[in-house]
Short mmCIF file of C-alpha atoms in Angstrom, two decimals:
data_model
loop_
_atom_site.label_atom_id
_atom_site.label_comp_id
_atom_site.label_asym_id
_atom_site.label_seq_id
_atom_site.Cartn_x
_atom_site.Cartn_y
_atom_site.Cartn_z
CA MET B 30 152.82 -18.16 231.66
CA LYS B 31 156.26 -19.39 232.51
CA ILE B 32 157.51 -22.35 230.55
CA LEU B 33 159.28 -24.87 232.69
CA PRO B 34 162.74 -25.77 231.36
CA VAL B 35 161.99 -29.50 231.61
CA LEU B 36 159.24 -29.08 229.05
CA LEU B 37 161.55 -27.60 226.46
CA PRO B 38 163.20 -29.81 223.86
CA PRO B 39 166.83 -30.63 224.67
CA ALA B 40 169.00 -27.64 223.89
CA SER B 41 172.08 -29.48 222.69
CA PRO B 42 171.88 -30.52 219.04
CA GLN B 43 171.92 -34.19 218.18
CA PRO B 44 175.49 -35.47 218.12
CA TRP B 45 176.82 -36.00 214.63
CA ARG B 46 176.39 -39.55 213.47
CA ALA B 47 178.10 -41.12 210.53
CA PRO B 48 175.55 -42.08 207.91
CA ARG B 49 174.98 -45.81 207.75
CA LEU B 50 176.51 -47.63 204.83
CA ARG B 51 173.74 -48.26 202.36
CA LEU B 52 173.59 -50.12 199.11
CA ARG B 53 174.10 -46.93 197.13
CA HIS B 54 177.34 -46.31 198.98
CA GLY B 55 178.49 -49.77 198.01
CA VAL B 56 177.63 -49.01 194.42
CA LEU B 57 179.62 -45.76 194.67
CA ILE B 58 182.63 -47.62 196.01
CA ALA B 59 182.37 -50.17 193.22
CA LEU B 60 182.10 -47.36 190.64
CA GLY B 61 185.14 -45.66 192.10
CA LEU B 62 187.10 -48.84 191.83
CA LEU B 63 185.93 -49.27 188.24
CA CYS B 64 187.24 -45.80 187.49
CA VAL B 65 190.62 -46.72 188.92
CA VAL B 66 190.63 -49.93 186.92
CA GLY B 67 189.51 -48.05 183.82
CA ALA B 68 192.22 -45.42 184.17
CA ALA B 69 194.84 -48.07 184.67
CA ASP B 70 193.33 -49.95 181.76
CA ALA B 71 193.70 -46.96 179.47
CA GLN B 72 197.34 -46.56 180.47
CA GLY B 73 197.97 -50.26 180.00
CA THR B 74 196.53 -50.43 176.53
CA ALA B 75 198.33 -47.28 175.57
CA ALA B 76 201.60 -49.04 176.23
CA GLY B 77 200.50 -51.97 174.10
CA ARG B 78 200.33 -54.49 176.96
CA PRO B 79 197.32 -56.70 177.85
CA SER B 80 194.55 -54.61 179.38
CA VAL B 81 194.07 -54.57 183.15
CA ILE B 82 190.60 -56.04 182.88
CA ALA B 83 191.89 -58.88 180.79
CA THR B 84 194.65 -59.45 183.31
CA LEU B 85 192.22 -59.48 186.23
CA TRP B 86 189.96 -61.83 184.34
CA ARG B 87 192.81 -64.21 183.60
CA TRP B 88 193.82 -64.44 187.26
CA THR B 89 190.28 -64.53 188.65
CA PRO B 90 190.11 -68.34 189.12
CA LEU B 91 193.31 -68.30 191.16
CA LEU B 92 192.39 -65.21 193.17
CA LEU B 93 188.91 -66.51 193.95
CA GLU B 94 190.41 -69.80 194.98
CA GLY B 95 192.51 -67.82 197.44
CA PHE B 96 189.40 -65.98 198.64
CA VAL B 97 187.54 -69.23 199.19
CA PHE B 98 190.51 -70.34 201.25
CA ASN B 99 190.16 -67.19 203.38
CA ILE B 100 186.51 -68.01 203.92
CA ALA B 101 187.36 -71.59 204.80
CA ILE B 102 189.86 -70.40 207.41
CA SER B 103 187.32 -67.95 208.82
CA LEU B 104 184.56 -70.57 209.04
CA LEU B 105 186.81 -73.12 210.66
CA ALA B 106 188.25 -70.61 213.10
CA MET B 107 184.73 -69.45 213.93
CA ALA B 108 183.52 -73.02 214.49
CA MET B 109 186.42 -73.95 216.75
CA GLY B 110 186.39 -70.62 218.55
CA THR B 111 182.65 -70.77 219.14
CA VAL B 112 182.65 -74.25 220.63
CA ALA B 113 185.56 -73.34 222.92
CA GLY B 114 184.05 -69.91 223.62
CA VAL B 115 180.66 -71.28 224.70
CA LEU B 116 182.37 -73.65 227.13
CA LEU B 117 184.57 -70.82 228.42
CA GLY B 118 181.56 -68.51 228.72
CA LEU B 119 179.71 -71.16 230.74
CA GLY B 120 182.84 -71.44 232.86
CA GLN B 121 182.63 -67.73 233.54
CA VAL B 122 179.22 -68.15 235.16
CA SER B 123 180.12 -71.38 236.93
CA GLN B 124 179.27 -71.67 240.62
CA ALA B 125 182.74 -73.08 241.35
CA ARG B 126 185.02 -70.18 242.08
CA PRO B 127 188.25 -71.71 240.62
CA VAL B 128 186.47 -72.55 237.35
CA ARG B 129 185.02 -69.06 237.17
CA GLY B 130 188.39 -67.46 237.85
CA ALA B 131 190.27 -69.54 235.32
CA ALA B 132 187.64 -68.93 232.63
CA TRP B 133 187.68 -65.22 233.36
CA PHE B 134 191.46 -65.08 233.11
CA LEU B 135 191.63 -67.00 229.81
CA THR B 136 188.90 -64.83 228.36
CA GLN B 137 190.54 -61.57 229.35
CA PHE B 138 193.98 -62.77 228.27
CA PHE B 139 192.98 -63.69 224.73
CA ARG B 140 190.52 -60.86 224.33
CA ASN B 141 193.08 -58.19 225.08
CA ALA B 142 195.85 -59.59 222.88
CA PRO B 143 196.44 -58.27 219.35
CA TRP B 144 195.24 -60.78 216.82
CA LEU B 145 198.52 -60.69 214.89
CA VAL B 146 200.45 -61.55 218.04
CA LEU B 147 198.14 -64.50 218.71
CA LEU B 148 198.70 -65.57 215.12
CA PHE B 149 202.49 -65.52 215.53
CA PHE B 150 202.06 -67.27 218.84
CA ALA B 151 200.09 -70.08 217.19
CA MET B 152 202.36 -70.29 214.13
CA PHE B 153 205.63 -70.56 215.99
CA LEU B 154 204.70 -72.35 219.18
CA LEU B 155 202.67 -75.17 217.66
CA PRO B 156 204.64 -78.08 216.14
CA PHE B 157 204.47 -78.67 212.37
CA GLU B 158 203.49 -82.27 212.97
CA PHE B 159 202.15 -84.48 215.72
CA THR B 160 203.18 -88.03 216.44
CA ILE B 161 200.51 -90.00 218.23
CA GLY B 162 201.20 -93.68 218.79
CA GLY B 163 203.69 -93.89 215.94
CA VAL B 164 201.36 -92.16 213.47
CA THR B 165 202.65 -88.81 212.31
CA ILE B 166 199.97 -86.25 211.59
CA PRO B 167 201.15 -83.21 209.66
CA PHE B 168 200.07 -79.90 211.02
CA PRO B 169 200.25 -77.43 208.15
CA GLY B 170 200.61 -73.69 208.54
CA TRP B 171 197.05 -72.84 207.60
CA ILE B 172 195.65 -75.04 210.38
CA LYS B 173 197.97 -73.33 212.85
CA ALA B 174 196.80 -69.98 211.52
CA THR B 175 193.20 -71.10 211.95
CA ILE B 176 193.93 -71.95 215.57
CA GLY B 177 195.55 -68.54 215.90
CA PHE B 178 192.30 -66.92 214.76
CA ALA B 179 190.17 -69.26 216.85
CA LEU B 180 191.78 -67.98 220.04
CA PRO B 181 190.39 -64.43 219.89
CA VAL B 182 187.09 -65.81 218.59
CA MET B 183 186.96 -68.04 221.64
CA ALA B 184 187.62 -65.17 224.01
CA ASN B 185 185.10 -62.85 222.37
CA THR B 186 182.45 -65.57 222.17
CA SER B 187 183.04 -66.29 225.83
CA GLU B 188 182.22 -62.68 226.67
CA ILE B 189 179.17 -62.72 224.39
CA VAL B 190 177.89 -65.85 226.11
CA ARG B 191 178.55 -64.51 229.60
CA GLY B 192 176.87 -61.23 228.79
CA ALA B 193 173.83 -62.92 227.29
CA ILE B 194 173.42 -65.30 230.22
CA GLN B 195 173.65 -62.46 232.71
CA SER B 196 171.15 -60.38 230.73
CA ILE B 197 168.42 -62.98 231.25
CA PRO B 198 166.15 -61.77 234.09
CA HIS B 199 166.77 -63.45 237.42
CA GLY B 200 163.11 -64.43 237.56
CA GLN B 201 163.74 -67.04 234.88
CA TRP B 202 166.19 -68.82 237.14
CA GLU B 203 163.81 -68.58 240.09
CA ALA B 204 160.89 -69.89 238.07
CA ALA B 205 162.97 -72.82 236.81
CA GLU B 206 164.29 -73.54 240.31
CA SER B 207 160.84 -73.49 241.82
CA LEU B 208 159.77 -76.05 239.19
CA ALA B 209 162.57 -78.31 240.46
CA PHE B 210 164.81 -77.91 237.42
CA GLY B 211 168.48 -78.52 238.25
CA ARG B 212 171.07 -75.90 237.43
CA ARG B 213 172.35 -77.67 234.34
CA GLN B 214 168.84 -78.32 233.03
CA THR B 215 167.91 -74.69 233.65
CA MET B 216 170.97 -73.50 231.78
CA TRP B 217 170.52 -75.70 228.70
CA MET B 218 166.74 -75.78 228.42
CA ILE B 219 165.68 -72.37 229.66
CA ILE B 220 168.52 -69.84 229.79
CA LEU B 221 170.68 -70.66 226.76
CA PRO B 222 167.81 -70.95 224.24
CA GLN B 223 166.81 -67.41 225.20
CA CYS B 224 170.41 -66.28 224.83
CA VAL B 225 170.74 -67.40 221.21
CA LYS B 226 168.72 -64.46 219.95
CA ARG B 227 170.75 -61.99 221.96
CA MET B 228 174.05 -63.55 220.98
CA LEU B 229 173.44 -63.82 217.26
CA PRO B 230 174.07 -60.19 216.22
CA PRO B 231 177.36 -59.71 218.12
CA TRP B 232 178.47 -63.18 217.06
CA MET B 233 177.86 -62.38 213.38
CA ASN B 234 179.72 -59.13 213.84
CA LEU B 235 182.61 -61.11 215.23
CA TYR B 236 182.50 -63.38 212.20
CA SER B 237 182.84 -60.41 209.85
CA LEU B 238 185.86 -59.24 211.78
CA VAL B 239 187.45 -62.69 211.64
CA THR B 240 186.87 -62.96 207.91
CA MET B 241 188.60 -59.64 207.32
CA ALA B 242 191.40 -60.59 209.69
CA THR B 243 192.22 -63.79 207.79
CA VAL B 244 194.43 -61.81 205.41
CA LEU B 245 196.83 -61.44 208.34
CA ALA B 246 197.72 -65.06 207.65
CA SER B 247 199.68 -63.87 204.62
CA VAL B 248 202.12 -62.27 207.05
CA VAL B 249 203.02 -65.63 208.52
CA GLY B 250 203.37 -67.34 205.18
CA VAL B 251 199.97 -68.91 204.58
CA THR B 252 199.04 -68.75 200.91
CA GLU B 253 195.66 -67.00 200.97
CA MET B 254 194.14 -64.31 198.78
CA LEU B 255 196.43 -61.46 199.73
CA THR B 256 199.52 -63.63 199.18
CA LEU B 257 198.16 -64.59 195.78
CA VAL B 258 197.44 -60.99 194.89
CA SER B 259 201.04 -60.06 195.52
CA GLU B 260 202.27 -63.14 193.62
CA VAL B 261 200.04 -62.32 190.67
CA HIS B 262 201.37 -58.80 190.70
CA ALA B 263 204.93 -60.10 190.59
CA ALA B 264 204.03 -62.56 187.83
CA GLU B 265 202.68 -59.66 185.77
CA GLY B 266 206.06 -58.01 185.97
CA GLY B 267 205.27 -55.82 188.96
CA ARG B 268 203.60 -53.13 186.80
CA PRO B 269 202.69 -50.30 189.21
CA GLU B 270 199.40 -49.58 187.41
CA LEU B 271 198.24 -53.06 188.39
CA LEU B 272 198.59 -52.41 192.13
CA ALA B 273 195.33 -50.55 192.64
CA PRO B 274 193.15 -52.85 190.50
CA LEU B 275 194.56 -56.02 192.05
CA TYR B 276 194.23 -54.93 195.64
CA GLY B 277 190.93 -53.26 194.82
CA TYR B 278 189.76 -56.60 193.51
CA ALA B 279 190.53 -58.16 196.90
CA LEU B 280 188.76 -55.32 198.66
CA VAL B 281 185.63 -55.79 196.58
CA CYS B 282 185.60 -59.52 197.28
CA PHE B 283 185.68 -58.95 201.03
CA PHE B 284 183.17 -56.14 200.82
CA LEU B 285 180.70 -58.25 198.86
CA TYR B 286 181.05 -61.03 201.41
CA CYS B 287 181.05 -59.06 204.66
CA TYR B 288 178.62 -56.26 203.85
CA PRO B 289 175.52 -58.48 203.59
CA ILE B 290 176.48 -60.09 206.90
CA GLY B 291 176.62 -56.67 208.47
CA ARG B 292 173.22 -55.74 207.02
CA LEU B 293 171.72 -59.00 208.24
CA THR B 294 173.13 -58.31 211.70
CA VAL B 295 171.46 -54.91 211.80
CA LEU B 296 168.17 -56.42 210.61
CA LEU B 297 168.31 -59.12 213.27
CA GLU B 298 169.16 -56.61 215.97
CA ARG B 299 166.18 -54.52 215.00
CA ARG B 300 163.86 -57.51 214.83
CA PHE B 301 164.88 -58.81 218.24
CA GLN B 302 164.68 -55.40 219.82
CA VAL B 303 160.94 -55.22 219.32
CA ARG B 304 160.08 -58.55 220.87
CA ILE B 305 161.23 -58.52 224.44
CA MET Q 11 138.69 -76.02 258.34
CA PRO Q 12 139.90 -79.37 259.63
CA GLU Q 13 142.81 -79.17 262.02
CA SER Q 14 144.96 -82.19 261.22
CA ALA Q 15 147.41 -83.38 263.84
CA VAL Q 16 150.55 -82.75 261.80
CA PRO Q 17 150.50 -79.53 259.79
CA LEU Q 18 151.66 -79.63 256.18
CA LEU Q 19 153.93 -76.69 256.88
CA ARG Q 20 155.47 -75.65 260.18
CA LEU Q 21 157.72 -72.61 260.62
CA ARG Q 22 159.49 -72.14 263.95
CA ASP Q 23 161.49 -69.06 264.85
CA VAL Q 24 162.77 -68.47 261.30
CA HIS Q 25 165.51 -65.87 261.00
CA LYS Q 26 166.80 -64.52 257.72
CA ARG Q 27 169.19 -61.67 257.03
CA PHE Q 28 170.42 -60.08 253.81
CA GLY Q 29 173.78 -58.64 254.75
CA ALA Q 30 173.24 -56.31 257.67
CA VAL Q 31 169.47 -56.23 257.25
CA GLU Q 32 167.51 -58.72 259.28
CA VAL Q 33 164.46 -59.45 257.15
CA LEU Q 34 162.86 -62.15 259.25
CA LYS Q 35 163.22 -61.95 263.03
CA GLY Q 36 161.67 -65.14 264.27
CA VAL Q 37 158.65 -66.12 262.23
CA SER Q 38 156.55 -69.06 263.35
CA PHE Q 39 153.27 -70.41 262.02
CA ASP Q 40 151.56 -73.60 260.91
CA VAL Q 41 149.56 -74.33 257.82
CA ALA Q 42 147.30 -77.36 257.86
CA MET Q 43 146.54 -79.47 254.81
CA GLY Q 44 143.85 -77.80 252.72
CA GLU Q 45 144.15 -74.50 254.52
CA VAL Q 46 144.35 -71.14 252.74
CA VAL Q 47 146.62 -68.67 254.48
CA CYS Q 48 147.02 -65.03 253.51
CA ILE Q 49 150.01 -62.97 254.54
CA ILE Q 50 149.51 -59.23 254.46
CA GLY Q 51 151.64 -56.34 255.55
CA PRO Q 52 153.53 -53.27 254.36
CA SER Q 53 156.25 -53.49 251.68
CA GLY Q 54 159.55 -54.72 252.96
CA SER Q 55 158.02 -56.49 255.93
CA GLY Q 56 159.41 -59.84 254.77
CA LYS Q 57 156.26 -61.37 253.27
CA SER Q 58 157.83 -62.50 250.02
CA THR Q 59 160.96 -63.65 251.81
CA ILE Q 60 158.87 -66.05 253.86
CA LEU Q 61 157.63 -67.70 250.66
CA ARG Q 62 161.14 -67.83 249.18
CA CYS Q 63 162.45 -69.51 252.31
CA ILE Q 64 159.73 -72.15 252.24
CA ASN Q 65 160.85 -73.55 248.89
CA ALA Q 66 164.53 -72.94 249.61
CA LEU Q 67 165.05 -70.28 246.97
CA VAL Q 68 166.91 -68.46 249.75
CA PRO Q 69 168.57 -70.19 252.72
CA ILE Q 70 167.66 -69.22 256.26
CA GLU Q 71 170.03 -68.38 259.10
CA SER Q 72 168.29 -70.19 261.90
CA GLY Q 73 165.01 -71.75 262.83
CA SER Q 74 163.11 -74.60 261.31
CA ILE Q 75 160.86 -74.99 258.29
CA LEU Q 76 159.15 -78.35 258.01
CA VAL Q 77 157.38 -79.09 254.74
CA ASP Q 78 155.46 -82.35 254.95
CA GLY Q 79 157.88 -83.52 257.64
CA GLN Q 80 160.96 -82.54 255.63
CA GLU Q 81 163.35 -80.04 257.24
CA VAL Q 82 164.23 -77.25 254.79
CA ASN Q 83 166.98 -75.77 256.99
CA ASP Q 84 169.28 -78.74 256.47
CA PRO Q 85 172.46 -78.66 254.42
CA ALA Q 86 171.70 -82.14 253.12
CA LEU Q 87 168.26 -81.08 251.90
CA ASP Q 88 167.21 -82.45 248.53
CA LYS Q 89 165.99 -79.13 247.15
CA LEU Q 90 164.57 -80.68 244.01
CA ALA Q 91 162.47 -83.16 246.01
CA LEU Q 92 161.17 -80.27 248.14
CA ARG Q 93 160.27 -78.15 245.13
CA ARG Q 94 158.30 -80.97 243.56
CA LYS Q 95 155.93 -80.63 246.51
CA VAL Q 96 155.84 -76.83 246.57
CA GLY Q 97 154.58 -74.82 243.62
CA MET Q 98 155.28 -71.12 243.35
CA VAL Q 99 153.71 -68.33 241.29
CA PHE Q 100 155.50 -65.01 240.97
CA GLN Q 101 154.44 -61.42 240.69
CA GLN Q 102 156.18 -61.08 237.31
CA TYR Q 103 154.80 -64.42 235.99
CA ASN Q 104 158.30 -65.50 234.86
CA LEU Q 105 156.99 -67.64 232.03
CA PHE Q 106 159.61 -69.02 229.67
CA PRO Q 107 159.25 -66.63 226.73
CA HIS Q 108 160.70 -69.01 224.14
CA LYS Q 109 158.04 -71.66 224.80
CA THR Q 110 154.33 -71.68 224.07
CA ALA Q 111 151.78 -71.72 226.86
CA LEU Q 112 151.35 -75.47 226.46
CA GLN Q 113 155.10 -76.07 226.41
CA ASN Q 114 155.51 -73.94 229.51
CA VAL Q 115 153.09 -76.20 231.32
CA MET Q 116 154.59 -79.42 229.92
CA MET Q 117 158.28 -78.75 230.44
CA ALA Q 118 158.76 -79.54 234.11
CA PRO Q 119 156.67 -82.74 234.25
CA ILE Q 120 158.51 -84.12 231.23
CA HIS Q 121 162.06 -83.06 232.09
CA VAL Q 122 161.95 -83.02 235.88
CA LEU Q 123 159.43 -85.72 236.74
CA LYS Q 124 160.34 -87.71 233.59
CA GLN Q 125 156.70 -88.45 232.94
CA ASP Q 126 155.36 -89.79 229.68
CA ARG Q 127 155.02 -86.96 227.15
CA LYS Q 128 151.63 -88.08 225.94
CA ALA Q 129 150.08 -88.19 229.39
CA VAL Q 130 151.67 -84.86 230.28
CA GLU Q 131 150.31 -83.23 227.16
CA GLU Q 132 146.80 -84.43 227.97
CA ARG Q 133 147.07 -83.04 231.48
CA ALA Q 134 148.51 -79.76 230.21
CA TRP Q 135 145.52 -79.27 227.90
CA ALA Q 136 143.19 -80.00 230.79
CA LEU Q 137 145.05 -77.56 233.07
CA LEU Q 138 144.93 -74.75 230.53
CA LYS Q 139 141.25 -75.42 230.14
CA LYS Q 140 140.84 -75.30 233.91
CA VAL Q 141 142.40 -71.82 234.04
CA ARG Q 142 140.15 -70.79 231.14
CA LEU Q 143 142.81 -70.50 228.49
CA GLU Q 144 141.35 -72.77 225.88
CA GLY Q 145 142.60 -71.78 222.46
CA LYS Q 146 145.72 -70.13 223.84
CA GLU Q 147 147.76 -73.34 223.98
CA ALA Q 148 149.98 -72.36 221.05
CA SER Q 149 150.43 -68.71 222.08
CA TYR Q 150 153.75 -67.43 223.27
CA PRO Q 151 153.83 -65.52 226.57
CA GLY Q 152 154.56 -62.29 224.69
CA GLU Q 153 151.22 -62.64 222.91
CA LEU Q 154 149.21 -63.01 226.12
CA SER Q 155 147.89 -60.39 228.51
CA GLY Q 156 149.26 -60.17 232.04
CA GLY Q 157 146.26 -61.98 233.49
CA GLN Q 158 146.52 -64.72 230.89
CA GLN Q 159 150.24 -65.12 231.51
CA GLN Q 160 149.65 -65.37 235.22
CA ARG Q 161 147.06 -68.10 234.68
CA VAL Q 162 149.53 -70.01 232.49
CA ALA Q 163 152.02 -69.66 235.35
CA ILE Q 164 149.46 -71.13 237.75
CA ALA Q 165 148.78 -74.01 235.37
CA ARG Q 166 152.54 -74.56 235.00
CA SER Q 167 152.90 -74.90 238.76
CA LEU Q 168 149.88 -77.17 239.06
CA ALA Q 169 151.31 -79.50 236.42
CA MET Q 170 153.82 -80.66 239.02
CA ASN Q 171 150.97 -81.80 241.28
CA PRO Q 172 152.24 -79.80 244.25
CA GLU Q 173 150.92 -80.28 247.77
CA LEU Q 174 151.38 -76.63 248.61
CA MET Q 175 151.04 -73.55 246.42
CA LEU Q 176 152.79 -70.27 247.14
CA PHE Q 177 151.43 -67.11 245.50
CA ASP Q 178 153.75 -64.13 245.70
CA GLU Q 179 151.73 -60.96 245.05
CA VAL Q 180 150.43 -62.57 241.90
CA THR Q 181 148.04 -59.77 241.04
CA ALA Q 182 150.30 -56.84 241.92
CA ALA Q 183 151.54 -56.36 238.35
CA LEU Q 184 148.14 -56.75 236.70
CA ASP Q 185 145.60 -54.30 235.34
CA PRO Q 186 142.62 -53.96 237.67
CA GLU Q 187 140.30 -55.61 235.16
CA THR Q 188 142.49 -58.70 234.76
CA VAL Q 189 143.04 -59.14 238.50
CA LYS Q 190 139.65 -60.76 238.79
CA GLU Q 191 140.25 -63.54 236.30
CA VAL Q 192 143.36 -64.58 238.24
CA LEU Q 193 141.59 -64.39 241.58
CA VAL Q 194 138.76 -66.55 240.24
CA THR Q 195 141.32 -69.21 239.32
CA ILE Q 196 142.90 -69.09 242.75
CA ARG Q 197 139.53 -69.25 244.47
CA GLU Q 198 138.66 -72.40 242.53
CA LEU Q 199 141.92 -73.98 243.60
CA ALA Q 200 141.26 -73.11 247.20
CA GLU Q 201 137.76 -74.53 246.98
CA GLU Q 202 139.16 -77.77 245.61
CA GLY Q 203 141.21 -78.11 248.76
CA MET Q 204 144.63 -77.02 247.57
CA THR Q 205 146.78 -75.76 250.41
CA CYS Q 206 147.70 -72.19 249.52
CA ILE Q 207 149.79 -69.42 251.00
CA LEU Q 208 149.12 -66.04 249.44
CA VAL Q 209 151.10 -62.90 249.89
CA THR Q 210 148.67 -60.29 248.74
CA HIS Q 211 147.51 -56.71 248.84
CA GLU Q 212 143.98 -57.68 247.84
CA MET Q 213 142.37 -57.31 251.28
CA GLY Q 214 138.89 -58.08 250.03
CA PHE Q 215 140.11 -61.28 248.46
CA ALA Q 216 142.13 -62.28 251.52
CA ARG Q 217 139.08 -61.77 253.67
CA GLU Q 218 136.94 -63.82 251.34
CA ILE Q 219 139.07 -66.91 250.74
CA GLY Q 220 141.56 -66.91 253.62
CA ASP Q 221 141.12 -69.35 256.48
CA HIS Q 222 143.73 -67.48 258.41
CA ILE Q 223 145.30 -64.04 258.03
CA TYR Q 224 148.81 -63.16 259.14
CA PHE Q 225 149.96 -59.58 259.40
CA THR Q 226 153.72 -59.06 259.17
CA ASP Q 227 155.68 -55.93 259.89
CA ARG Q 228 159.45 -55.48 260.10
CA GLY Q 229 160.19 -59.16 260.01
CA VAL Q 230 157.78 -60.43 262.62
CA ILE Q 231 154.20 -61.64 262.63
CA VAL Q 232 152.43 -58.93 264.53
CA GLU Q 233 148.98 -60.38 264.63
CA HIS Q 234 146.94 -63.17 263.10
CA GLY Q 235 143.52 -64.65 263.18
CA PRO Q 236 140.63 -65.87 261.06
CA PRO Q 237 139.50 -63.14 258.66
CA LYS Q 238 136.16 -62.56 260.34
CA THR Q 239 137.77 -61.48 263.56
CA PHE Q 240 141.09 -60.23 262.19
CA PHE Q 241 139.73 -57.48 259.99
CA VAL Q 242 137.30 -56.28 262.62
CA GLU Q 243 139.07 -56.79 265.90
CA ALA Q 244 142.73 -56.30 265.13
CA LYS Q 245 144.22 -54.77 268.23
CA ASP Q 246 147.84 -54.00 267.53
CA PRO Q 247 148.31 -50.35 266.56
CA ARG Q 248 150.55 -51.29 263.62
CA THR Q 249 147.87 -53.57 262.21
CA ARG Q 250 145.21 -51.00 262.75
CA GLN Q 251 147.25 -48.32 261.04
CA PHE Q 252 147.94 -50.58 258.05
CA LEU Q 253 144.33 -51.63 257.69
CA ASP Q 254 143.10 -48.06 258.03
CA GLN Q 255 145.39 -46.98 255.23
CA ILE Q 256 144.43 -49.74 252.89
CA LEU Q 257 140.72 -50.34 253.49
#
């Protein structure tokens, strides 16, 4: 009997896929960092100076304060960017052609710009204070940086919203229309609630990216964790053996914060995939 | 069936094109209050488009559609007012998946008709009972079978108290064994005097409940008549060919 080729399993082997980061990998990374710290520690003590671990411990309150600041910037940027992005995304599916065009242009413009450039843009084009009706409101660098991060968040959220809205089957619109729902009612009561589930995973992914990008603010002179790390290093006399542990410390902080978000995203994606 | 002087629905020479394709090439018919009309015909003959034109889901090029004296082919048409009178049930149910069966039924009366929530909820329970879905009020559409979902969709449309119900191949996506439960619901509606237009492939059902059968092919109504005579005495070769294939 002749075996038809279509019945055979695919000939090409499965493409190579990077293994997913699991908890044990995280533990390995942490262990590796500990080794680096330990090695540096041994060198440090040998020279009769305070041990690296003691040094890290001493600066931990300051460094963590810096990290919390990073998180604050990321949360604020995410909040502002999301509100603006949802509006922009709705603009992209507007029935009015000019609105749709303008929203599309803004989205594409800010989505295809390097984040660091947007950050410079925000830092140097926004004034350092506002005067409204005789009242002067200071506008510190970190707020400007936050706006700088909010811009790409806005653009990416806009695309997430547009994509989610357009992924809702057309029948939902027709059903709502035939029940005499207006367009706005349909959007807010029927379409958008169904979009939330679809938008959540990419939106959380975006948040992780923003959090990690906040260290860029150190480039434009905002005192956040990375700035503090380098200042601490200088304050400790710029010992080269402190470089790896200090920056490793920052890495671990971001890893511990962002990794669970990534896992949660994957879990949510899987959960939502089943129920369609 | 009583022939009232002014029909509830009157189509005159309705033309509709999608791009270069002319889907409806002059469709005219009347539907009297309380009448049950079945539209049959091969795929792509414009059956569903007729229904979509009646509740202004798609605009028409020319002709006239009068629903309860209201002209649908009018730029100043109040579409929402029209759709309050015309209920529609779809082949793919199109229930709102993020709402329970009860909420699906309650949404439009509360948010469109602005009726009192309490009264609406009472009516919604009664409607779900009427379509034999007692106990399924709190189920989400994803937890219901196709036939059950379709009956929720019927209840959802009825909650708006429409004067005219449009059924667009409502059993085409169902398993054979669940088709019946949906047809039973529609038959009850028809018996209660609801004016219905059904686009269907269920010839037996059309013959049983239809007061009038229309056969469409390539955008025109080829032949029509009461079921008793239509199914037996259809003369047009296209009708004959279609019926021979399907019966």
